[in-house]
């Protein structure tokens, strides 16, 4: 699996390592775009535990982390 990318209206200006978030829900969409904006700032390391995974019929995967 490649690096996760997000397409927010503007690139994230916050550092997820210092923001209090109870749970991250990431959706992996099987589309090849060739480029995109990184979900987190370069060099960001998070200590996350995968708590759930759900697969949809269209290939999308929901990943829940804490």
PDB file of N, CA and C in Angstrom:
ATOM      1  N   UNK A   1       0.850  -1.167   0.000  1.00  0.00           N
ATOM      2  CA  UNK A   1       0.000   0.000   0.000  1.00  0.00           C
ATOM      3  C   UNK A   1       0.897   1.233   0.000  1.00  0.00           C
ATOM      4  N   UNK A   2       0.538   2.233  -0.770  1.00  0.00           N
ATOM      5  CA  UNK A   2       1.318   3.454  -0.842  1.00  0.00           C
ATOM      6  C   UNK A   2       1.045   4.389   0.321  1.00  0.00           C
ATOM      7  N   UNK A   3       1.631   5.568   0.245  1.00  0.00           N
ATOM      8  CA  UNK A   3       1.437   6.571   1.290  1.00  0.00           C
ATOM      9  C   UNK A   3       0.013   7.101   1.232  1.00  0.00           C
ATOM     10  N   UNK A   4      -0.605   7.358   2.387  1.00  0.00           N
ATOM     11  CA  UNK A   4      -1.961   7.905   2.386  1.00  0.00           C
ATOM     12  C   UNK A   4      -1.953   9.369   1.960  1.00  0.00           C
ATOM     13  N   UNK A   5      -2.934   9.754   1.179  1.00  0.00           N
ATOM     14  CA  UNK A   5      -3.076  11.133   0.733  1.00  0.00           C
ATOM     15  C   UNK A   5      -4.472  11.621   1.042  1.00  0.00           C
ATOM     16  N   UNK A   6      -4.589  12.904   1.267  1.00  0.00           N
ATOM     17  CA  UNK A   6      -5.883  13.521   1.517  1.00  0.00           C
ATOM     18  C   UNK A   6      -6.044  14.659   0.528  1.00  0.00           C
ATOM     19  N   UNK A   7      -7.268  15.026   0.272  1.00  0.00           N
ATOM     20  CA  UNK A   7      -7.521  16.159  -0.611  1.00  0.00           C
ATOM     21  C   UNK A   7      -8.396  17.164   0.112  1.00  0.00           C
ATOM     22  N   UNK A   8      -7.874  17.746   1.200  1.00  0.00           N
ATOM     23  CA  UNK A   8      -8.644  18.765   1.898  1.00  0.00           C
ATOM     24  C   UNK A   8      -8.632  20.053   1.087  1.00  0.00           C
ATOM     25  N   UNK A   9      -9.529  21.003   1.399  1.00  0.00           N
ATOM     26  CA  UNK A   9      -9.547  22.267   0.666  1.00  0.00           C
ATOM     27  C   UNK A   9      -8.204  22.995   0.730  1.00  0.00           C
ATOM     28  N   UNK A  10      -7.525  22.917   1.867  1.00  0.00           N
ATOM     29  CA  UNK A  10      -6.196  23.498   2.014  1.00  0.00           C
ATOM     30  C   UNK A  10      -5.324  22.474   2.715  1.00  0.00           C
ATOM     31  N   UNK A  11      -4.034  22.498   2.475  1.00  0.00           N
ATOM     32  CA  UNK A  11      -3.164  21.529   3.169  1.00  0.00           C
ATOM     33  C   UNK A  11      -3.268  21.702   4.677  1.00  0.00           C
ATOM     34  N   UNK A  12      -3.209  20.621   5.423  1.00  0.00           N
ATOM     35  CA  UNK A  12      -3.297  20.738   6.880  1.00  0.00           C
ATOM     36  C   UNK A  12      -2.191  21.624   7.439  1.00  0.00           C
ATOM     37  N   UNK A  13      -2.573  22.585   8.253  1.00  0.00           N
ATOM     38  CA  UNK A  13      -1.607  23.496   8.860  1.00  0.00           C
ATOM     39  C   UNK A  13      -1.367  23.119  10.318  1.00  0.00           C
ATOM     40  N   UNK A  14      -1.879  21.996  10.774  1.00  0.00           N
ATOM     41  CA  UNK A  14      -1.758  21.555  12.151  1.00  0.00           C
ATOM     42  C   UNK A  14      -0.876  20.323  12.193  1.00  0.00           C
ATOM     43  N   UNK A  15      -0.337  20.078  13.334  1.00  0.00           N
ATOM     44  CA  UNK A  15       0.493  18.901  13.538  1.00  0.00           C
ATOM     45  C   UNK A  15      -0.315  17.875  14.318  1.00  0.00           C
ATOM     46  N   UNK A  16      -0.673  16.724  13.717  1.00  0.00           N
ATOM     47  CA  UNK A  16      -1.496  15.735  14.412  1.00  0.00           C
ATOM     48  C   UNK A  16      -0.833  15.153  15.647  1.00  0.00           C
ATOM     49  N   UNK A  17       0.482  15.308  15.773  1.00  0.00           N
ATOM     50  CA  UNK A  17       1.174  14.772  16.946  1.00  0.00           C
ATOM     51  C   UNK A  17       0.876  15.587  18.195  1.00  0.00           C
ATOM     52  N   UNK A  18       0.401  16.825  18.046  1.00  0.00           N
ATOM     53  CA  UNK A  18       0.126  17.669  19.212  1.00  0.00           C
ATOM     54  C   UNK A  18      -1.358  18.015  19.345  1.00  0.00           C
ATOM     55  N   UNK A  19      -2.194  17.522  18.448  1.00  0.00           N
ATOM     56  CA  UNK A  19      -3.638  17.757  18.513  1.00  0.00           C
ATOM     57  C   UNK A  19      -4.288  16.596  19.258  1.00  0.00           C
ATOM     58  N   UNK A  20      -5.222  16.901  20.146  1.00  0.00           N
ATOM     59  CA  UNK A  20      -5.913  15.846  20.885  1.00  0.00           C
ATOM     60  C   UNK A  20      -7.061  15.302  20.040  1.00  0.00           C
ATOM     61  N   UNK A  21      -6.913  14.067  19.598  1.00  0.00           N
ATOM     62  CA  UNK A  21      -7.926  13.398  18.789  1.00  0.00           C
ATOM     63  C   UNK A  21      -8.160  12.036  19.411  1.00  0.00           C
ATOM     64  N   UNK A  22      -9.421  11.697  19.648  1.00  0.00           N
ATOM     65  CA  UNK A  22      -9.746  10.403  20.247  1.00  0.00           C
ATOM     66  C   UNK A  22      -9.587   9.254  19.255  1.00  0.00           C
ATOM     67  N   UNK A  23      -9.946   9.518  17.996  1.00  0.00           N
ATOM     68  CA  UNK A  23      -9.959   8.442  17.015  1.00  0.00           C
ATOM     69  C   UNK A  23      -9.767   9.014  15.623  1.00  0.00           C
ATOM     70  N   UNK A  24      -8.934   8.344  14.829  1.00  0.00           N
ATOM     71  CA  UNK A  24      -8.740   8.705  13.423  1.00  0.00           C
ATOM     72  C   UNK A  24      -9.519   7.707  12.582  1.00  0.00           C
ATOM     73  N   UNK A  25     -10.294   8.198  11.623  1.00  0.00           N
ATOM     74  CA  UNK A  25     -10.974   7.328  10.660  1.00  0.00           C
ATOM     75  C   UNK A  25     -10.456   7.688   9.286  1.00  0.00           C
ATOM     76  N   UNK A  26      -9.756   6.752   8.698  1.00  0.00           N
ATOM     77  CA  UNK A  26      -9.178   6.967   7.376  1.00  0.00           C
ATOM     78  C   UNK A  26      -9.882   6.064   6.377  1.00  0.00           C
ATOM     79  N   UNK A  27     -10.185   6.608   5.228  1.00  0.00           N
ATOM     80  CA  UNK A  27     -10.826   5.850   4.160  1.00  0.00           C
ATOM     81  C   UNK A  27      -9.844   5.722   3.004  1.00  0.00           C
ATOM     82  N   UNK A  28      -9.528   4.499   2.643  1.00  0.00           N
ATOM     83  CA  UNK A  28      -8.632   4.226   1.530  1.00  0.00           C
ATOM     84  C   UNK A  28      -9.510   3.949   0.317  1.00  0.00           C
ATOM     85  N   UNK A  29      -9.368   4.799  -0.712  1.00  0.00           N
ATOM     86  CA  UNK A  29     -10.178   4.695  -1.924  1.00  0.00           C
ATOM     87  C   UNK A  29      -9.270   4.202  -3.050  1.00  0.00           C
ATOM     88  N   UNK A  30      -9.649   3.088  -3.700  1.00  0.00           N
ATOM     89  CA  UNK A  30      -8.780   2.513  -4.733  1.00  0.00           C
ATOM     90  C   UNK A  30      -8.853   3.287  -6.053  1.00  0.00           C
ATOM     91  N   UNK A  31      -8.232   4.464  -6.070  1.00  0.00           N
ATOM     92  CA  UNK A  31      -8.187   5.293  -7.272  1.00  0.00           C
ATOM     93  C   UNK A  31      -6.736   5.702  -7.488  1.00  0.00           C
ATOM     94  N   UNK A  32      -6.261   5.590  -8.699  1.00  0.00           N
ATOM     95  CA  UNK A  32      -4.894   5.986  -9.006  1.00  0.00           C
ATOM     96  C   UNK A  32      -4.923   7.414  -9.532  1.00  0.00           C
ATOM     97  N   UNK A  33      -4.333   8.326  -8.763  1.00  0.00           N
ATOM     98  CA  UNK A  33      -4.299   9.723  -9.158  1.00  0.00           C
ATOM     99  C   UNK A  33      -2.904  10.139  -9.607  1.00  0.00           C
ATOM    100  N   UNK A  34      -1.891   9.485  -9.103  1.00  0.00           N
ATOM    101  CA  UNK A  34      -0.533   9.815  -9.458  1.00  0.00           C
ATOM    102  C   UNK A  34       0.103  10.867  -8.573  1.00  0.00           C
ATOM    103  N   UNK A  35      -0.699  11.631  -7.869  1.00  0.00           N
ATOM    104  CA  UNK A  35      -0.163  12.669  -6.980  1.00  0.00           C
ATOM    105  C   UNK A  35      -1.255  13.057  -5.993  1.00  0.00           C
ATOM    106  N   UNK A  36      -0.860  13.818  -5.022  1.00  0.00           N
ATOM    107  CA  UNK A  36      -1.814  14.287  -4.021  1.00  0.00           C
ATOM    108  C   UNK A  36      -1.072  14.974  -2.901  1.00  0.00           C
ATOM    109  N   UNK A  37      -1.822  15.489  -1.978  1.00  0.00           N
ATOM    110  CA  UNK A  37      -1.208  16.138  -0.814  1.00  0.00           C
ATOM    111  C   UNK A  37      -1.077  15.125   0.311  1.00  0.00           C
ATOM    112  N   UNK A  38       0.051  15.129   1.019  1.00  0.00           N
ATOM    113  CA  UNK A  38       0.199  14.199   2.142  1.00  0.00           C
ATOM    114  C   UNK A  38      -0.854  14.474   3.215  1.00  0.00           C
ATOM    115  N   UNK A  39      -1.317  13.415   3.841  1.00  0.00           N
ATOM    116  CA  UNK A  39      -2.306  13.543   4.908  1.00  0.00           C
ATOM    117  C   UNK A  39      -1.706  14.231   6.128  1.00  0.00           C
ATOM    118  N   UNK A  40      -0.466  13.890   6.469  1.00  0.00           N
ATOM    119  CA  UNK A  40       0.223  14.475   7.619  1.00  0.00           C
ATOM    120  C   UNK A  40       1.481  15.193   7.139  1.00  0.00           C
ATOM    121  N   UNK A  41       1.955  16.165   7.909  1.00  0.00           N
ATOM    122  CA  UNK A  41       3.188  16.859   7.532  1.00  0.00           C
ATOM    123  C   UNK A  41       4.362  15.880   7.431  1.00  0.00           C
ATOM    124  N   UNK A  42       5.323  16.152   6.548  1.00  0.00           N
ATOM    125  CA  UNK A  42       6.485  15.262   6.408  1.00  0.00           C
ATOM    126  C   UNK A  42       7.200  15.044   7.744  1.00  0.00           C
ATOM    127  N   UNK A  43       7.600  13.809   7.977  1.00  0.00           N
ATOM    128  CA  UNK A  43       8.325  13.470   9.195  1.00  0.00           C
ATOM    129  C   UNK A  43       7.451  13.200  10.402  1.00  0.00           C
ATOM    130  N   UNK A  44       6.127  13.302  10.269  1.00  0.00           N
ATOM    131  CA  UNK A  44       5.216  13.069  11.390  1.00  0.00           C
ATOM    132  C   UNK A  44       5.186  11.585  11.737  1.00  0.00           C
ATOM    133  N   UNK A  45       5.330  11.274  13.011  1.00  0.00           N
ATOM    134  CA  UNK A  45       5.239   9.900  13.501  1.00  0.00           C
ATOM    135  C   UNK A  45       4.164   9.860  14.577  1.00  0.00           C
ATOM    136  N   UNK A  46       3.210   8.978  14.430  1.00  0.00           N
ATOM    137  CA  UNK A  46       2.132   8.831  15.406  1.00  0.00           C
ATOM    138  C   UNK A  46       2.136   7.400  15.936  1.00  0.00           C
ATOM    139  N   UNK A  47       1.892   7.231  17.213  1.00  0.00           N
ATOM    140  CA  UNK A  47       1.789   5.912  17.828  1.00  0.00           C
ATOM    141  C   UNK A  47       0.307   5.547  17.864  1.00  0.00           C
ATOM    142  N   UNK A  48      -0.171   4.930  16.793  1.00  0.00           N
ATOM    143  CA  UNK A  48      -1.592   4.610  16.660  1.00  0.00           C
ATOM    144  C   UNK A  48      -1.800   3.103  16.718  1.00  0.00           C
ATOM    145  N   UNK A  49      -2.957   2.696  17.237  1.00  0.00           N
ATOM    146  CA  UNK A  49      -3.357   1.288  17.251  1.00  0.00           C
ATOM    147  C   UNK A  49      -4.569   1.129  16.355  1.00  0.00           C
ATOM    148  N   UNK A  50      -4.514   0.176  15.432  1.00  0.00           N
ATOM    149  CA  UNK A  50      -5.650  -0.125  14.584  1.00  0.00           C
ATOM    150  C   UNK A  50      -6.716  -0.799  15.438  1.00  0.00           C
ATOM    151  N   UNK A  51      -7.910  -0.190  15.530  1.00  0.00           N
ATOM    152  CA  UNK A  51      -8.961  -0.756  16.376  1.00  0.00           C
ATOM    153  C   UNK A  51     -10.084  -1.390  15.564  1.00  0.00           C
ATOM    154  N   UNK A  52     -10.193  -1.033  14.286  1.00  0.00           N
ATOM    155  CA  UNK A  52     -11.241  -1.627  13.458  1.00  0.00           C
ATOM    156  C   UNK A  52     -10.917  -1.419  11.985  1.00  0.00           C
ATOM    157  N   UNK A  53     -11.441  -2.316  11.173  1.00  0.00           N
ATOM    158  CA  UNK A  53     -11.280  -2.242   9.725  1.00  0.00           C
ATOM    159  C   UNK A  53     -12.601  -2.676   9.107  1.00  0.00           C
ATOM    160  N   UNK A  54     -13.045  -1.946   8.101  1.00  0.00           N
ATOM    161  CA  UNK A  54     -14.298  -2.310   7.434  1.00  0.00           C
ATOM    162  C   UNK A  54     -14.106  -2.165   5.930  1.00  0.00           C
ATOM    163  N   UNK A  55     -14.465  -3.189   5.174  1.00  0.00           N
ATOM    164  CA  UNK A  55     -14.338  -3.182   3.720  1.00  0.00           C
ATOM    165  C   UNK A  55     -15.721  -3.037   3.092  1.00  0.00           C
ATOM    166  N   UNK A  56     -15.783  -2.185   2.103  1.00  0.00           N
ATOM    167  CA  UNK A  56     -17.032  -1.962   1.385  1.00  0.00           C
ATOM    168  C   UNK A  56     -16.972  -2.668   0.031  1.00  0.00           C
ATOM    169  N   UNK A  57     -18.112  -2.931  -0.554  1.00  0.00           N
ATOM    170  CA  UNK A  57     -18.191  -3.641  -1.826  1.00  0.00           C
ATOM    171  C   UNK A  57     -17.523  -2.929  -2.983  1.00  0.00           C
ATOM    172  N   UNK A  58     -17.391  -1.627  -2.900  1.00  0.00           N
ATOM    173  CA  UNK A  58     -16.771  -0.868  -3.998  1.00  0.00           C
ATOM    174  C   UNK A  58     -15.248  -0.769  -3.866  1.00  0.00           C
ATOM    175  N   UNK A  59     -14.654  -1.461  -2.885  1.00  0.00           N
ATOM    176  CA  UNK A  59     -13.211  -1.467  -2.709  1.00  0.00           C
ATOM    177  C   UNK A  59     -12.684  -0.494  -1.667  1.00  0.00           C
ATOM    178  N   UNK A  60     -13.523   0.394  -1.185  1.00  0.00           N
ATOM    179  CA  UNK A  60     -13.120   1.355  -0.162  1.00  0.00           C
ATOM    180  C   UNK A  60     -12.916   0.615   1.165  1.00  0.00           C
ATOM    181  N   UNK A  61     -11.881   1.008   1.899  1.00  0.00           N
ATOM    182  CA  UNK A  61     -11.593   0.402   3.199  1.00  0.00           C
ATOM    183  C   UNK A  61     -11.572   1.526   4.246  1.00  0.00           C
ATOM    184  N   UNK A  62     -12.327   1.319   5.333  1.00  0.00           N
ATOM    185  CA  UNK A  62     -12.316   2.266   6.458  1.00  0.00           C
ATOM    186  C   UNK A  62     -11.378   1.697   7.520  1.00  0.00           C
ATOM    187  N   UNK A  63     -10.414   2.510   7.938  1.00  0.00           N
ATOM    188  CA  UNK A  63      -9.479   2.121   9.001  1.00  0.00           C
ATOM    189  C   UNK A  63      -9.679   3.031  10.178  1.00  0.00           C
ATOM    190  N   UNK A  64      -9.904   2.455  11.359  1.00  0.00           N
ATOM    191  CA  UNK A  64     -10.101   3.249  12.578  1.00  0.00           C
ATOM    192  C   UNK A  64      -8.902   3.039  13.493  1.00  0.00           C
ATOM    193  N   UNK A  65      -8.284   4.146  13.890  1.00  0.00           N
ATOM    194  CA  UNK A  65      -7.100   4.112  14.750  1.00  0.00           C
ATOM    195  C   UNK A  65      -7.348   4.881  16.028  1.00  0.00           C
ATOM    196  N   UNK A  66      -6.685   4.493  17.076  1.00  0.00           N
ATOM    197  CA  UNK A  66      -6.693   5.210  18.349  1.00  0.00           C
ATOM    198  C   UNK A  66      -5.285   5.399  18.808  1.00  0.00           C
TER     199      UNK A  66
END
